[in-house]
Amino acid sequence: MQVRAFRRGTWQPSADTVALPGHSGRLSLSLVPEAVAVADRRRYEPPAGSLPPAARRKLIGTALGLLDRGTVTVGGLGEQSAADFRTALWETAGIPAALTDRWCGLLRAATPYAVEEPDGALALVSLPGNTFTCLESVLAEAARSAAVWVRPSRREPLSAARMVAALLEAGWPPERLGFYPTEQSALRTLVGLTDRQTVYGGAGLSAAVRTAVRTGASDRLHVRGPGRGCALLPPGTDPAGAVEWLLPLVAGDGGRFCSNVRTVVCVSEEEVSTGRGAEEAHAATRALACGVARCLAAALDAIRTEPVDDRLPLAAFRVPGEAGRCARRLREGLGPGDRMLTRRPPAARGTGGAEYALPALALLGAGAGPGHPLVGREVPFPFVAVLAASPAGAAAVAAGSSFVHRPRGGAL
């Protein structure tokens, strides 16, 4: 079976394909060659007629209901029920039904509705593979653009294909949609072909795609990269109480959100550089970091893989050996004074070929700061680094984070 592209108003197969994980290689994804995308853009004309904001709101709401619980026709796969969708996500991307249910709920809760008259732009949304909640950007562009082209992740294209199918089933005009799976190298071409772009990706992606934007349109490119989430704990924090607050921030949503906490900073009471006061402040802050790290590591070790943890479900890896490789790369970032406090092996096998990179916690040594390779490190499973820092050091870590969490009532 082949998940087809959606171009020029129809689902279309391609001679260029890539196999998806799982299914013993029986499921593949059509790839749209760059030359075909260029030709499609050359022939593209803004859709005739209007689709008012009220109509768009209604269709998006219907489509979200279909995405979550309906039966839709996905090109190349045929009719796909809600149960079929959940099974396919688990078998190809390792996303358990519990996460699919939650993420569909988050999408419905954050539905972007058009609040002004749509414009005439051809928009592009290039999606990540870690979570499909980023389909919110597809809906936001559908709500305000003449048309939107969706470039799915090759690691997890099924949610994007189902979203396009759900919009079509709801009655969205087909000429206003495109589903363009491509090679990574073709992303710059798609960026250059479109009027407005939302691109999800790693830290090095921004410079690579910005060169493709047409002159005068750089303000229309939005690159959404790593969030490097952190939590700042003030002096006197109770480690056990902190863990109750921190655990869902670290391990919620399989540890796959850019808002997940990747670094916990225990902050000293004041900025003292020398003398006995400095020694005492450092010792107290280091003791707090050790206490928090031990308690949080024990809580992470208690999260089970299978059966799926009710509170904190984990996602699996479907490419053989990838979970172990991902966990090993993480441990390569440990310095001489750092310790991994989680006690389980880095990776574990599940049922049906599933593999898990297990939640991990590193306690960083004295002097660790924002330049440490594990500070803000994002991986597709729960991981957090814990360190002690002065107020200036904590501020430096927070400055590199898009999501800074503080305990309620904290002084920071």
Coordinates of N, CA, C and O in Angstrom, one line a residue, residues 6-10 44-53 55-56 59-60 114 117-125 137-150 163-165 167-168 171-180 194 196:
F6 N -1.5 14.4 -2.4 CA -2.8 15.1 -2.9 C -2.3 16.3 -3.6 O -1.9 17.3 -3.0
R7 N -2.5 16.3 -5.0 CA -2.0 17.4 -5.8 C -3.1 17.7 -6.8 O -3.8 16.9 -7.4
R8 N -3.3 19.0 -7.1 CA -4.2 19.5 -8.1 C -5.6 18.9 -8.0 O -6.2 18.5 -8.9
G9 N -6.0 18.7 -6.7 CA -7.4 18.3 -6.5 C -7.6 16.8 -6.4 O -8.8 16.4 -6.2
T10 N -6.6 16.0 -6.5 CA -6.8 14.5 -6.5 C -5.6 13.8 -5.7 O -4.5 14.3 -5.7
Y44 N -0.6 26.7 -10.8 CA -1.5 27.1 -9.7 C -2.1 28.5 -10.0 O -1.5 29.4 -10.4
E45 N -3.4 28.5 -9.7 CA -4.2 29.8 -9.8 C -5.0 29.9 -8.5 O -5.5 28.9 -8.0
P46 N -5.0 31.0 -7.9 CA -5.8 31.2 -6.6 C -7.3 30.7 -6.9 O -7.9 31.0 -7.9
P47 N -7.8 29.9 -5.9 CA -9.1 29.3 -6.1 C -10.2 30.4 -6.4 O -10.1 31.5 -5.7
A48 N -11.1 30.1 -7.3 CA -12.2 31.1 -7.6 C -13.2 31.0 -6.4 O -13.4 30.0 -5.7
G49 N -13.9 32.1 -6.3 CA -15.0 32.2 -5.3 C -14.4 32.4 -3.9 O -13.2 32.4 -3.7
S50 N -15.3 32.5 -2.9 CA -14.9 32.8 -1.6 C -15.3 31.7 -0.6 O -16.2 30.9 -0.9
L51 N -14.5 31.6 0.4 CA -14.8 30.6 1.5 C -14.8 31.5 2.8 O -13.7 31.6 3.4
P52 N -15.9 32.0 3.2 CA -16.0 33.0 4.3 C -15.5 32.4 5.6 O -15.5 31.1 5.8
P53 N -15.0 33.2 6.5 CA -14.6 32.7 7.8 C -15.6 31.8 8.6 O -15.2 30.8 9.1
A55 N -17.8 29.9 7.3 CA -17.8 28.6 6.7 C -16.6 27.8 7.0 O -16.6 26.6 7.2
R56 N -15.5 28.4 7.0 CA -14.2 27.8 7.4 C -14.2 27.3 8.8 O -13.8 26.1 9.1
L59 N -16.3 24.0 8.8 CA -15.7 22.9 8.2 C -14.5 22.4 9.0 O -14.3 21.2 9.1
I60 N -13.8 23.3 9.6 CA -12.6 22.9 10.5 C -13.1 22.1 11.7 O -12.6 21.0 12.1
A114 N -10.7 31.4 11.9 CA -10.5 32.6 11.2 C -11.2 33.8 11.9 O -12.4 33.7 12.1
E117 N -10.9 38.4 7.5 CA -11.1 37.9 6.1 C -9.8 37.2 5.6 O -8.7 37.8 5.7
P118 N -9.9 36.0 5.1 CA -8.8 35.3 4.6 C -8.1 36.1 3.5 O -8.7 36.9 2.8
D119 N -6.8 35.8 3.3 CA -6.0 36.5 2.2 C -5.8 35.6 1.0 O -6.4 34.5 1.0
G120 N -5.0 36.0 0.1 CA -4.8 35.2 -1.1 C -3.6 34.4 -1.2 O -3.1 34.0 -2.2
A121 N -2.9 34.2 0.0 CA -1.6 33.5 0.0 C -1.8 32.0 -0.2 O -2.7 31.3 0.2
L122 N -0.7 31.4 -0.8 CA -0.5 30.0 -0.9 C 0.5 29.7 0.3 O 1.6 30.1 0.2
A123 N 0.0 29.0 1.3 CA 0.8 28.7 2.5 C 1.4 27.3 2.4 O 0.9 26.4 1.8
L124 N 2.5 27.2 3.1 CA 3.2 25.9 3.3 C 3.3 25.6 4.8 O 3.7 26.5 5.6
V125 N 3.0 24.4 5.2 CA 3.3 24.0 6.6 C 4.1 22.7 6.5 O 3.6 21.7 5.9
S137 N -1.1 24.2 13.1 CA -0.6 25.2 12.1 C -1.3 25.0 10.7 O -1.5 26.0 10.0
V138 N -1.6 23.7 10.4 CA -2.3 23.5 9.1 C -3.6 24.1 9.1 O -4.1 24.8 8.2
L139 N -4.3 23.9 10.3 CA -5.7 24.5 10.4 C -5.7 26.0 10.4 O -6.5 26.7 9.9
A140 N -4.6 26.6 11.1 CA -4.5 28.0 11.1 C -4.3 28.6 9.7 O -4.9 29.6 9.4
E141 N -3.5 27.9 8.9 CA -3.3 28.4 7.6 C -4.5 28.2 6.7 O -4.8 29.0 5.8
A142 N -5.1 27.0 6.9 CA -6.4 26.8 6.1 C -7.4 27.9 6.4 O -8.2 28.3 5.5
A143 N -7.4 28.3 7.7 CA -8.4 29.3 8.1 C -8.2 30.7 7.4 O -9.1 31.4 7.2
R144 N -6.9 31.0 7.1 CA -6.6 32.4 6.7 C -6.0 32.5 5.3 O -5.8 33.6 4.8
S145 N -5.8 31.4 4.6 CA -5.1 31.4 3.3 C -6.0 31.0 2.2 O -7.0 30.4 2.4
A146 N -5.6 31.3 1.0 CA -6.3 30.9 -0.2 C -6.2 29.4 -0.4 O -7.1 28.7 -0.7
A147 N -5.0 28.9 -0.1 CA -4.7 27.4 -0.1 C -3.5 27.1 0.7 O -2.7 28.0 1.1
V148 N -3.5 25.8 1.2 CA -2.3 25.4 2.0 C -1.8 24.1 1.5 O -2.6 23.2 1.2
W149 N -0.5 24.1 1.4 CA 0.2 22.8 1.0 C 0.8 22.3 2.3 O 1.5 23.0 3.1
V150 N 0.6 21.0 2.5 CA 1.1 20.3 3.7 C 2.2 19.4 3.4 O 2.1 18.5 2.5
M163 N -5.6 14.2 8.2 CA -6.1 15.6 8.4 C -6.6 16.1 7.1 O -7.7 16.7 7.0
V164 N -5.8 15.9 6.0 CA -6.2 16.4 4.7 C -7.5 15.6 4.3 O -8.5 16.2 3.8
A165 N -7.5 14.3 4.5 CA -8.7 13.5 4.1 C -10.0 14.0 4.9 O -11.1 14.0 4.4
L167 N -10.5 17.0 6.2 CA -11.0 18.3 5.6 C -11.8 18.1 4.3 O -12.8 18.7 4.1
L168 N -11.3 17.2 3.5 CA -12.0 16.9 2.2 C -13.4 16.3 2.5 O -14.4 16.7 1.9
G171 N -15.9 18.7 3.4 CA -16.4 19.6 2.4 C -15.5 20.7 2.0 O -15.8 21.6 1.3
W172 N -14.2 20.6 2.5 CA -13.2 21.7 2.1 C -12.9 21.6 0.6 O -12.7 20.5 0.1
P173 N -12.9 22.7 -0.1 CA -12.7 22.7 -1.5 C -11.3 22.0 -1.8 O -10.3 22.5 -1.3
P174 N -11.2 21.0 -2.7 CA -10.0 20.3 -2.9 C -8.9 21.2 -3.5 O -7.7 20.9 -3.3
E175 N -9.3 22.2 -4.3 CA -8.3 23.1 -4.9 C -7.6 24.0 -3.9 O -6.6 24.6 -4.2
R176 N -8.1 24.0 -2.6 CA -7.5 24.8 -1.6 C -6.5 23.9 -0.7 O -6.1 24.4 0.4
L177 N -6.3 22.7 -1.1 CA -5.4 21.8 -0.3 C -4.4 21.1 -1.1 O -4.6 20.8 -2.3
G178 N -3.2 20.8 -0.5 CA -2.2 20.0 -1.1 C -1.5 19.2 0.0 O -1.3 19.6 1.1
F179 N -1.1 18.0 -0.4 CA -0.4 17.1 0.5 C 0.9 16.7 -0.3 O 0.8 15.9 -1.2
Y180 N 2.0 17.3 0.1 CA 3.2 17.2 -0.7 C 4.4 16.5 0.1 O 5.2 17.2 0.7
T194 N 6.2 29.1 -2.2 CA 5.0 29.5 -1.5 C 5.1 30.9 -0.9 O 6.2 31.5 -0.9
R196 N 3.8 32.0 2.2 CA 3.9 32.1 3.6 C 4.2 30.7 4.1 O 3.6 29.7 3.6

